[in-house]
PDB file of C-alpha atoms in Angstrom:
ATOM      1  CA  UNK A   1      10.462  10.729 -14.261  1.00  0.00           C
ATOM      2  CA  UNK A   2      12.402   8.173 -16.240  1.00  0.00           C
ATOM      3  CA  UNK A   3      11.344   6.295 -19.324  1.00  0.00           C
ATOM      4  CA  UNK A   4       9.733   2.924 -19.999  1.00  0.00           C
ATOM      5  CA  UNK A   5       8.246   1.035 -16.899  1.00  0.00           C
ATOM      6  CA  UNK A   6       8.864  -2.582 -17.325  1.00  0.00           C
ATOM      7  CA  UNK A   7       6.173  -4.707 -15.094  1.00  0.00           C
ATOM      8  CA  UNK A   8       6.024  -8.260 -14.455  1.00  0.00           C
ATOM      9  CA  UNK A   9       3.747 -10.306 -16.842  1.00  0.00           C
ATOM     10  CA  UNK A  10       0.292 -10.101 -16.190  1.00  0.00           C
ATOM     11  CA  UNK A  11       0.296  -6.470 -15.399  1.00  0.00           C
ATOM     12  CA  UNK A  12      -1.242  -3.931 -17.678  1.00  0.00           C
ATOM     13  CA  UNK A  13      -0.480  -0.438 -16.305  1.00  0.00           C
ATOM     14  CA  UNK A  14      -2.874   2.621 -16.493  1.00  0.00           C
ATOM     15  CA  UNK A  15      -1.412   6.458 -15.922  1.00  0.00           C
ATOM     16  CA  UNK A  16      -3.871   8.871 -15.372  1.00  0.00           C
ATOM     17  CA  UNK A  17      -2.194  12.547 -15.007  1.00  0.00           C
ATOM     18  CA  UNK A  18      -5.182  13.223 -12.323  1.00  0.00           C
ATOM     19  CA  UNK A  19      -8.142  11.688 -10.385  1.00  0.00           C
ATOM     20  CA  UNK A  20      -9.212  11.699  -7.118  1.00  0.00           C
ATOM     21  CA  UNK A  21      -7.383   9.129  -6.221  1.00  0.00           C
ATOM     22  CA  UNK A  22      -5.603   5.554  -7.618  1.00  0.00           C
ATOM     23  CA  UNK A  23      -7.948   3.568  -4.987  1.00  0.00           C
ATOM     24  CA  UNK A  24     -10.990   4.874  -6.183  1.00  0.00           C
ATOM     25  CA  UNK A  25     -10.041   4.480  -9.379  1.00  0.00           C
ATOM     26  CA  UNK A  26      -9.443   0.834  -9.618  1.00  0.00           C
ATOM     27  CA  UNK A  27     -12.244   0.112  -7.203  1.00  0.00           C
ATOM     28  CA  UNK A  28     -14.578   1.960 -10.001  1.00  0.00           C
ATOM     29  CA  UNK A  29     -12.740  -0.095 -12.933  1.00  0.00           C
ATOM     30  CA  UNK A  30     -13.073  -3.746 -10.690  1.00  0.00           C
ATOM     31  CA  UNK A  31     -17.147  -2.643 -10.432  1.00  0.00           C
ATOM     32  CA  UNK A  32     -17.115  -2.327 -14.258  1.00  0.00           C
ATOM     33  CA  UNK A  33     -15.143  -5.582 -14.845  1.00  0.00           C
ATOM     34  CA  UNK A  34     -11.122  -4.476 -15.753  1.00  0.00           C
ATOM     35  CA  UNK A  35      -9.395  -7.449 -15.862  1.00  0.00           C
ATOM     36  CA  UNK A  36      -6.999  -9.006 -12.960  1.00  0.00           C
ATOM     37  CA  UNK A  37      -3.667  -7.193 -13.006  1.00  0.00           C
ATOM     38  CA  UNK A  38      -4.939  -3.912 -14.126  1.00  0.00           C
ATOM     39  CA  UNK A  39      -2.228  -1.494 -12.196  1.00  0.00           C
ATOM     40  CA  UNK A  40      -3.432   2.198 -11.788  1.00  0.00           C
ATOM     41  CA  UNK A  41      -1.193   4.827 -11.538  1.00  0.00           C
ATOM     42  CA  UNK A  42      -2.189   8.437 -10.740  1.00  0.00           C
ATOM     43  CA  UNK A  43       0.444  11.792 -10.817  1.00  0.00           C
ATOM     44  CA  UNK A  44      -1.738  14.132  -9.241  1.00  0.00           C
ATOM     45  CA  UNK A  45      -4.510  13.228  -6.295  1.00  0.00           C
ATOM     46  CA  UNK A  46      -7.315  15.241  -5.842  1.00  0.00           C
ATOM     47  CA  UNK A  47      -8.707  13.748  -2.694  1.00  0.00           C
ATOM     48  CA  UNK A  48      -7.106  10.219  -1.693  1.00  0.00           C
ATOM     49  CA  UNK A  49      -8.568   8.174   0.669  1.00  0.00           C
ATOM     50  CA  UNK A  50      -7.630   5.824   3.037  1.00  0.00           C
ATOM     51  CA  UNK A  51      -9.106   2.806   5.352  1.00  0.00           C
ATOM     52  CA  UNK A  52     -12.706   3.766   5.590  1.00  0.00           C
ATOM     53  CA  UNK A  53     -13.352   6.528   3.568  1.00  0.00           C
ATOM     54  CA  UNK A  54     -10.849   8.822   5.768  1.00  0.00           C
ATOM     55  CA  UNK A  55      -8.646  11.249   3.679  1.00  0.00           C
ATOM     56  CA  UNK A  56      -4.690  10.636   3.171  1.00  0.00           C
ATOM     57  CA  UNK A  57      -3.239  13.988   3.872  1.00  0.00           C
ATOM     58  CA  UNK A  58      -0.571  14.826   0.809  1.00  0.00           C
ATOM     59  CA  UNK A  59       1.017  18.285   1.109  1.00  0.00           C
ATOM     60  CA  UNK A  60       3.283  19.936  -1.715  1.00  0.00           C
ATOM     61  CA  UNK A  61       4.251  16.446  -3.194  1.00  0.00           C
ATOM     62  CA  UNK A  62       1.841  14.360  -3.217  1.00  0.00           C
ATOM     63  CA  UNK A  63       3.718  11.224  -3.352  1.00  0.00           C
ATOM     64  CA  UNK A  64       3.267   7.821  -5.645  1.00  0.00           C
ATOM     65  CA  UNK A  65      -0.109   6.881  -5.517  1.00  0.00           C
ATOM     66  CA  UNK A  66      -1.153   3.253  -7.086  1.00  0.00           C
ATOM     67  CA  UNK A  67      -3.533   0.243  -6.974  1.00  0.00           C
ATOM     68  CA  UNK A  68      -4.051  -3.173  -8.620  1.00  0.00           C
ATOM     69  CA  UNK A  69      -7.175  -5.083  -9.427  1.00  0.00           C
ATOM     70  CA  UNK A  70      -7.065  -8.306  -8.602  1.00  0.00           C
ATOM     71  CA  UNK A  71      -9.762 -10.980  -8.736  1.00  0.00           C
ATOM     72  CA  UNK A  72      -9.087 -13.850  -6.835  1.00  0.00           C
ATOM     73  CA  UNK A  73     -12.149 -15.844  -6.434  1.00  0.00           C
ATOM     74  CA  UNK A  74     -11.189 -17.047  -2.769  1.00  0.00           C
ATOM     75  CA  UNK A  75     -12.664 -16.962   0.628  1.00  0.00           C
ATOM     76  CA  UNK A  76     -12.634 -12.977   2.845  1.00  0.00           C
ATOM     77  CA  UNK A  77     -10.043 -14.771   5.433  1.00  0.00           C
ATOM     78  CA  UNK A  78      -7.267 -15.515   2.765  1.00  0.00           C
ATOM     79  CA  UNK A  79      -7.839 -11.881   0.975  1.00  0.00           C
ATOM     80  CA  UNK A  80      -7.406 -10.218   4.037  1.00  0.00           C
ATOM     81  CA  UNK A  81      -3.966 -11.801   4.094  1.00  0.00           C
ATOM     82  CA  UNK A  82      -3.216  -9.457   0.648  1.00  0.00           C
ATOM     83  CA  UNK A  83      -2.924  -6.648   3.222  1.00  0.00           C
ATOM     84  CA  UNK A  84       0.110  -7.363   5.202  1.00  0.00           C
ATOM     85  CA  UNK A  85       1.522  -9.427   1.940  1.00  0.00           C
ATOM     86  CA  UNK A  86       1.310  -5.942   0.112  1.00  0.00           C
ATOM     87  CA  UNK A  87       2.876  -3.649   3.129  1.00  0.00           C
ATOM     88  CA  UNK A  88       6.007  -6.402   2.978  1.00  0.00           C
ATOM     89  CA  UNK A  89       6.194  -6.184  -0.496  1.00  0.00           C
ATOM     90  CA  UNK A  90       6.005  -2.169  -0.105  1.00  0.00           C
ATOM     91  CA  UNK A  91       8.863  -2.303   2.472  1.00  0.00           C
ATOM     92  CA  UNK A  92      10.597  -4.432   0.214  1.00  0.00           C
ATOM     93  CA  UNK A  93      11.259  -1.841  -2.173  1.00  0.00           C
ATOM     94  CA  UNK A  94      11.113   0.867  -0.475  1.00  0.00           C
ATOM     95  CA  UNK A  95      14.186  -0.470   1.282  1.00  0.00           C
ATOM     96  CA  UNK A  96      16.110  -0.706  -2.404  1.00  0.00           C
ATOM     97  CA  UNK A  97      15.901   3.328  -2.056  1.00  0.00           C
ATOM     98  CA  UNK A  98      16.957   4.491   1.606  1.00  0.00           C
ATOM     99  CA  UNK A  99      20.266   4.944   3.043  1.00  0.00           C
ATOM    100  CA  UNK A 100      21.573   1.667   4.927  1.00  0.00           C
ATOM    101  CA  UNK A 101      21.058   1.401   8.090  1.00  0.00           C
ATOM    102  CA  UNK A 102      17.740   3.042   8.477  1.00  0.00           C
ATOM    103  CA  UNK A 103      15.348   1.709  10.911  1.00  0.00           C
ATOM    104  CA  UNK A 104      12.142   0.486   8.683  1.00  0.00           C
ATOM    105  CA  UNK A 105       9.094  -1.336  10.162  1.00  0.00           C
ATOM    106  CA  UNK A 106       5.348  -2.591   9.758  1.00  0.00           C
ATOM    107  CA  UNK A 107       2.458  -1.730  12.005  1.00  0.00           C
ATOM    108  CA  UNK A 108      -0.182  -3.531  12.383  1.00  0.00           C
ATOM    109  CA  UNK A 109      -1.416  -4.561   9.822  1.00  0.00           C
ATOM    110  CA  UNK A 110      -1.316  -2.594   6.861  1.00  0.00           C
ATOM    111  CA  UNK A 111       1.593   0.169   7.291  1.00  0.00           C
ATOM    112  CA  UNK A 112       5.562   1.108   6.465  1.00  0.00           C
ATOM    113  CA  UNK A 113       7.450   2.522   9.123  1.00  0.00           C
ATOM    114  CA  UNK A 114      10.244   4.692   8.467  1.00  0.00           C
ATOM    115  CA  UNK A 115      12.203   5.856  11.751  1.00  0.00           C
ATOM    116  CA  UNK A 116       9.289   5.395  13.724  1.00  0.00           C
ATOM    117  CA  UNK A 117       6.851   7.612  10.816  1.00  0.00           C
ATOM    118  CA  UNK A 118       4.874   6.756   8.944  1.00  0.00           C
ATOM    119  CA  UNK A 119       5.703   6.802   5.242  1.00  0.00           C
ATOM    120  CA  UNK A 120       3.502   4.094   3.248  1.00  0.00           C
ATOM    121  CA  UNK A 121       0.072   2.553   4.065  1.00  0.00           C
ATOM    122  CA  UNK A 122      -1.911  -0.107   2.057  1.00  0.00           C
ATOM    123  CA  UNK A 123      -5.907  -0.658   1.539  1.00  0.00           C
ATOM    124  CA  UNK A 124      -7.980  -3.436   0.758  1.00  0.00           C
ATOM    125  CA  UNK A 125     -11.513  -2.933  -0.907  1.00  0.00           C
ATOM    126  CA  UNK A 126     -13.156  -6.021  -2.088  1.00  0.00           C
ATOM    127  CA  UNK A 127     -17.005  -7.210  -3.266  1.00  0.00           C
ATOM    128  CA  UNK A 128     -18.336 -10.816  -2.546  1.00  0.00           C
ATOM    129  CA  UNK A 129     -18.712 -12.829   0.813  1.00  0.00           C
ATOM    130  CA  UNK A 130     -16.930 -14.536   3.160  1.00  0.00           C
ATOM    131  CA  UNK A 131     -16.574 -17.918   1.074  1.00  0.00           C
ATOM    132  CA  UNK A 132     -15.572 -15.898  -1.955  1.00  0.00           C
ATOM    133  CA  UNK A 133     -14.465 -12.472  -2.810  1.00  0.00           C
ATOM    134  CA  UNK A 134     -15.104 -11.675  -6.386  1.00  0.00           C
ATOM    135  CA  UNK A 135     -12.503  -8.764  -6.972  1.00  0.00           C
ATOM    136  CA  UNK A 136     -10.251  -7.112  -4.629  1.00  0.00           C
ATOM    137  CA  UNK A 137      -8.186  -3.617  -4.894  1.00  0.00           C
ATOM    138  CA  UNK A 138      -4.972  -3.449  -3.055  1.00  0.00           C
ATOM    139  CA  UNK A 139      -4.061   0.205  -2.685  1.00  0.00           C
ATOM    140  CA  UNK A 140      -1.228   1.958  -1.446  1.00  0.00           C
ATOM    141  CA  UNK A 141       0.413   5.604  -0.980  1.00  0.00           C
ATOM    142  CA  UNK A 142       3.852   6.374  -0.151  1.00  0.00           C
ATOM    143  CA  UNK A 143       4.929   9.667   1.017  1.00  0.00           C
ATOM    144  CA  UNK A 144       8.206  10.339  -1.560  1.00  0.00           C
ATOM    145  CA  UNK A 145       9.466  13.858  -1.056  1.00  0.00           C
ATOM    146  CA  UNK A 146       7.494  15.356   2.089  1.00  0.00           C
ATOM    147  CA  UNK A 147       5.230  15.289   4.629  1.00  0.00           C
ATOM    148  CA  UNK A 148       2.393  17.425   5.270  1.00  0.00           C
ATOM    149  CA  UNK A 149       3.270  19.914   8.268  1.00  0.00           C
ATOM    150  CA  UNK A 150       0.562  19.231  10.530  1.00  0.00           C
ATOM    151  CA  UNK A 151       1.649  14.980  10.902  1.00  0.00           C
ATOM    152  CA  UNK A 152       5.007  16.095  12.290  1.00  0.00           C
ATOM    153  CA  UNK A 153       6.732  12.856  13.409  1.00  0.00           C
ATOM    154  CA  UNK A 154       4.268  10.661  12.790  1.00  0.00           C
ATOM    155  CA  UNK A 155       4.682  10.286   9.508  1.00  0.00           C
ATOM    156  CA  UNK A 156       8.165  10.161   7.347  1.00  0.00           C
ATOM    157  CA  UNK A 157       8.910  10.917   3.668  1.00  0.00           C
ATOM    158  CA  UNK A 158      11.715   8.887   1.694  1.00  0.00           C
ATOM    159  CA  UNK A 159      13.476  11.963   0.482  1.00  0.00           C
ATOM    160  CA  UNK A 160      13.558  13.582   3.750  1.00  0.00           C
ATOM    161  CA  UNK A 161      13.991  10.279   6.061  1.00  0.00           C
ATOM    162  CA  UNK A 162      16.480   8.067   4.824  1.00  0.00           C
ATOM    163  CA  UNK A 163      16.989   8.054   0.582  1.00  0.00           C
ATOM    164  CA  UNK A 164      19.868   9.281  -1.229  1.00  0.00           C
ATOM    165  CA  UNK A 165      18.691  11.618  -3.530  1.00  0.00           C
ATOM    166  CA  UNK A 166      15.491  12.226  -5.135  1.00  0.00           C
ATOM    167  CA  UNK A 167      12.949   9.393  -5.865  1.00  0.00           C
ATOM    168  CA  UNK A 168      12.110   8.727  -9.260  1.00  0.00           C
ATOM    169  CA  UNK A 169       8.503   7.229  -9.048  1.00  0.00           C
ATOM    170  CA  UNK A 170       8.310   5.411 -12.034  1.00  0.00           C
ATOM    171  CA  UNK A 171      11.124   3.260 -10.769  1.00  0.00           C
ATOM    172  CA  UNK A 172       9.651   3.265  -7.579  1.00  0.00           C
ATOM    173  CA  UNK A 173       6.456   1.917  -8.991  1.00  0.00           C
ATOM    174  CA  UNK A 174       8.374  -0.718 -11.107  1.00  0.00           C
ATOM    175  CA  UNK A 175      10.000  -1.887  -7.649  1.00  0.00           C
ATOM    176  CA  UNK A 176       6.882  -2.112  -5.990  1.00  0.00           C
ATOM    177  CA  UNK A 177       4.749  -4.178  -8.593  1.00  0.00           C
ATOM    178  CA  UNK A 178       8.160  -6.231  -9.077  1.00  0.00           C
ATOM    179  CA  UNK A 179       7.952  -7.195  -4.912  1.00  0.00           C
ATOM    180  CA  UNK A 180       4.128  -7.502  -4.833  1.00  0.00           C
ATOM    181  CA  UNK A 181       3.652 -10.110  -7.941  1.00  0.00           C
ATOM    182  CA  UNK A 182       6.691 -11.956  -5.864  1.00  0.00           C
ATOM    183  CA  UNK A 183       4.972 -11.582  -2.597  1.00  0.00           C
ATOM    184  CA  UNK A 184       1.758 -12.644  -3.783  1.00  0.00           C
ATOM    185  CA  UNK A 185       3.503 -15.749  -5.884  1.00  0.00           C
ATOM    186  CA  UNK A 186       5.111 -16.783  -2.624  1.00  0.00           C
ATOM    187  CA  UNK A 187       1.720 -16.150  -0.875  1.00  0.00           C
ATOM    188  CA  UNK A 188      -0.686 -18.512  -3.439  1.00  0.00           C
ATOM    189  CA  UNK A 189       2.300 -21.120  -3.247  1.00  0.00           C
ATOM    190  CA  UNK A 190       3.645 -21.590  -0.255  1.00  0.00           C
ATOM    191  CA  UNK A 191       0.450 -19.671   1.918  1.00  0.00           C
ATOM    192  CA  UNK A 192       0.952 -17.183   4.952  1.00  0.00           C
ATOM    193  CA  UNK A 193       3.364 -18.800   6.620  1.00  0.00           C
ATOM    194  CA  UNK A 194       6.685 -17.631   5.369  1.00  0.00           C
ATOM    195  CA  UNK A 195       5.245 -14.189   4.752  1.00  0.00           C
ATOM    196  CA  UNK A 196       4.441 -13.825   8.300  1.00  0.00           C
ATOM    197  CA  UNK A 197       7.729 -14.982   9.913  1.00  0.00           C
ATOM    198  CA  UNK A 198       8.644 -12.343   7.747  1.00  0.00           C
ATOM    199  CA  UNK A 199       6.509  -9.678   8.795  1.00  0.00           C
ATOM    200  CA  UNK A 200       6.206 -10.293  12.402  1.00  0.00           C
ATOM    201  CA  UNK A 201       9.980  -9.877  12.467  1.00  0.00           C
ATOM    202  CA  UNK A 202       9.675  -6.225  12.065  1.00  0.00           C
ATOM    203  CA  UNK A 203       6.242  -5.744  13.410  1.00  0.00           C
ATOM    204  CA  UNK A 204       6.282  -3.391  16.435  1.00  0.00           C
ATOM    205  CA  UNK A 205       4.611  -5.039  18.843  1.00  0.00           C
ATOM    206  CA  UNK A 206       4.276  -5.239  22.664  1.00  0.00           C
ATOM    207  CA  UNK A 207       3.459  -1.260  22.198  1.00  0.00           C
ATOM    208  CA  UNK A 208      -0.157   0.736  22.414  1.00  0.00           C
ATOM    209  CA  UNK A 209      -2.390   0.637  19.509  1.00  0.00           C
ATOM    210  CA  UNK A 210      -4.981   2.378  18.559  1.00  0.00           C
ATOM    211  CA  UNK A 211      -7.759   0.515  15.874  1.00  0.00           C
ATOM    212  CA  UNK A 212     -10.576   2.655  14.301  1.00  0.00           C
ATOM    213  CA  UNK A 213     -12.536  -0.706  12.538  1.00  0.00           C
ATOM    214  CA  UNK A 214     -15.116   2.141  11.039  1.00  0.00           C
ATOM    215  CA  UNK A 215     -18.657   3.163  12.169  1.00  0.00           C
ATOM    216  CA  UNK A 216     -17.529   3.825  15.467  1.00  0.00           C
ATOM    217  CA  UNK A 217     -16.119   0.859  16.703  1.00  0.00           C
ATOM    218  CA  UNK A 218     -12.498   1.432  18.288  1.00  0.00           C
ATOM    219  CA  UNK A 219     -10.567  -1.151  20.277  1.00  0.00           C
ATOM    220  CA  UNK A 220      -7.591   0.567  22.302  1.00  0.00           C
ATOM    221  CA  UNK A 221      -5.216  -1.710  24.405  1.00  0.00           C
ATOM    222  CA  UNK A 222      -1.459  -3.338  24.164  1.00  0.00           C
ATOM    223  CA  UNK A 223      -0.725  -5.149  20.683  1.00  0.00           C
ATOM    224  CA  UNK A 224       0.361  -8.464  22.119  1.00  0.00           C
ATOM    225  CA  UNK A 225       0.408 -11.167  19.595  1.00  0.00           C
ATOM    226  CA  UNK A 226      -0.034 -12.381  16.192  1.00  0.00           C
ATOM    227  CA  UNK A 227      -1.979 -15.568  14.916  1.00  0.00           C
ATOM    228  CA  UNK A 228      -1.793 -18.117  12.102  1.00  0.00           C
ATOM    229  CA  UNK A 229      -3.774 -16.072   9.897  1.00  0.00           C
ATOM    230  CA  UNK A 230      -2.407 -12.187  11.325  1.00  0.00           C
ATOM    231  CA  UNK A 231      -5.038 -11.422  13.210  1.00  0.00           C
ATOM    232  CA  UNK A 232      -4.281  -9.247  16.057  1.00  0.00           C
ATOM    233  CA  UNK A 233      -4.352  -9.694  20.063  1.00  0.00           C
ATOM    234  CA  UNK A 234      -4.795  -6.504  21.754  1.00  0.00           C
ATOM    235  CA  UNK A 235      -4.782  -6.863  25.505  1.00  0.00           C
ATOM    236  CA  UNK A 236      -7.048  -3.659  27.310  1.00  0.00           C
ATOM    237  CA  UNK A 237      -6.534  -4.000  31.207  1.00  0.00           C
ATOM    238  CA  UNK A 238      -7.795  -7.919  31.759  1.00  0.00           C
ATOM    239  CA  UNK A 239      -9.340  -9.046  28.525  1.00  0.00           C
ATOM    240  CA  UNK A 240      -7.838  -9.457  25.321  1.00  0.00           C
ATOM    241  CA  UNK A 241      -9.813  -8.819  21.820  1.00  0.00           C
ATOM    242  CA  UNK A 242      -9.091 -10.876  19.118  1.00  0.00           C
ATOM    243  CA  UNK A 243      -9.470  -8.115  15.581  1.00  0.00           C
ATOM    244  CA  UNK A 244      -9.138 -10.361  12.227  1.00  0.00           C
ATOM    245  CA  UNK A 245      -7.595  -8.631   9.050  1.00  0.00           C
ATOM    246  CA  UNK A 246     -11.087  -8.761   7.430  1.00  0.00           C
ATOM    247  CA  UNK A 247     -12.569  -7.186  10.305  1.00  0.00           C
ATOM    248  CA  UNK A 248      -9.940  -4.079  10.024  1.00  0.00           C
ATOM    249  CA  UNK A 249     -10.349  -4.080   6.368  1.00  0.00           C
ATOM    250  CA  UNK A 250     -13.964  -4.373   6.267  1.00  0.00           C
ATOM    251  CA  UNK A 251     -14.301  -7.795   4.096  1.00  0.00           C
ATOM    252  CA  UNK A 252     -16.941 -10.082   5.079  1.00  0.00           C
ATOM    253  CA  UNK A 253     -16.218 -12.437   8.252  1.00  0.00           C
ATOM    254  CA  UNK A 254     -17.308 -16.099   8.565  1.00  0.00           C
ATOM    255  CA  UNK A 255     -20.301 -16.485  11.009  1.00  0.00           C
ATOM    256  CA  UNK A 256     -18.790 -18.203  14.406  1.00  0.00           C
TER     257      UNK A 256
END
């Protein structure tokens, strides 16, 4: 691990050497009122979880594990938009750190592809309603040196899939906070728009997708098409479904 991690103003950085996990971390520092830009960094997860409660698998190496508090005071339909802002800004630098050339992606809506596996994913958690969320965690894992066995190709690792040499994760870390406080800056300035031109050019679409949207609601079909605010078409046989970000992250929707 190198020395000093310089972060953009704003950010105040927090290294725990274990916890069960950066996500739930944060989200328990947000309930108890830390302060926007709080950045949580853990070495060692004991249980990390994903979207939903479900557990991120980590094997030998667990991988760089972080989240940051935000508290953005705006409606549940421009926080969703944090998730795919956060998976560009994780591509971003993750792309500083693998060979040239390698293929690297997004899927829908909220993870890095590396060679077709999976290597990063992103989660929102937030508190508030639809007209305003109060605070909001955006959390993310990267798999760095491995993967765990039993994913086989569906997921990747950056040592193993595509970098040159072995990741440092502090620097790793820097690059990521560096790309999300851009991301987000270009996001509260300019809006969506220019992050999603960006994102739908290396979204993998026209493929099968699979959604689990939590307590047992699935939607299974063809992912067709983006809209103005990312939500998701997926076509199943004759009828298309419409899933919004906050409905896959599980922030509050506007009634109809």
């Amino acid at each position: 691990m190198s020395g000093r991690i310089e972060l953009p103003a704003g950010l105040e950085l927090v290294v725990l050497e274990r916890a069960a996990g950066a996500r739930d971390e944060a989200v328990r520092r947000a309930r108890d009122g830390a302060e926007e830009g709080t950045l949580v960094w853990v070495h060692h997860v004991d249980d990390p979880r994903a979207r939903a409660g479900r557990a991120w698998i980590v094997g030998q190496a667990p991988g760089l594990h972080a989240a940051l508090v935000l508290r953005p005071g705006l409606p549940a339909r421009d926080c969703a938009q944090l998730g795919p802002v956060a998976a560009i800004a994780l591509g971003r630098a993750l792309s500083t750190v693998v060979e040239p050339m390698t293929e690297l992606h997004y899927r829908w809506p909220n993870d890095v592809l590396l060679d077709g596996g999976k290597v990063a994913g992103v989660w929102l958690d937030g508190e508030g309603d639809a007209d305003c969320i109060d605070w909001l965690v955006v959390s993310w894992a990267v798999n760095t040196e491995a993967t765990p066995e039993s994913l086989g190709f569906d997921a990747a690792a950056l040592q193993s899939d595509g970098a040159a040499g072995a990741v440092d994760h502090a620097a790793l870390l820097q690059a990521v906070a560096r790309e999300l406080v851009s991301a987000i800056g270009t996001w509260d300035e300019a809006g969506f728009e220019p992050l999603l031109k960006s994102w739908r050019g290396r979204l993998a679409l026209g493929g099968a997708i699979h959604l689990d949207l939590g307590d047992g609601n699935h939607v299974a079909g063809i992912a067709e098409a983006l809209d103005e605010d990312g939500g998701l078409s997926v076509r199943a046989n004759a009828s298309a479904h419409r899933v919004t970000l906050e409905r896959f992250f599980g922030l509050p929707e506007a009634s109809p």
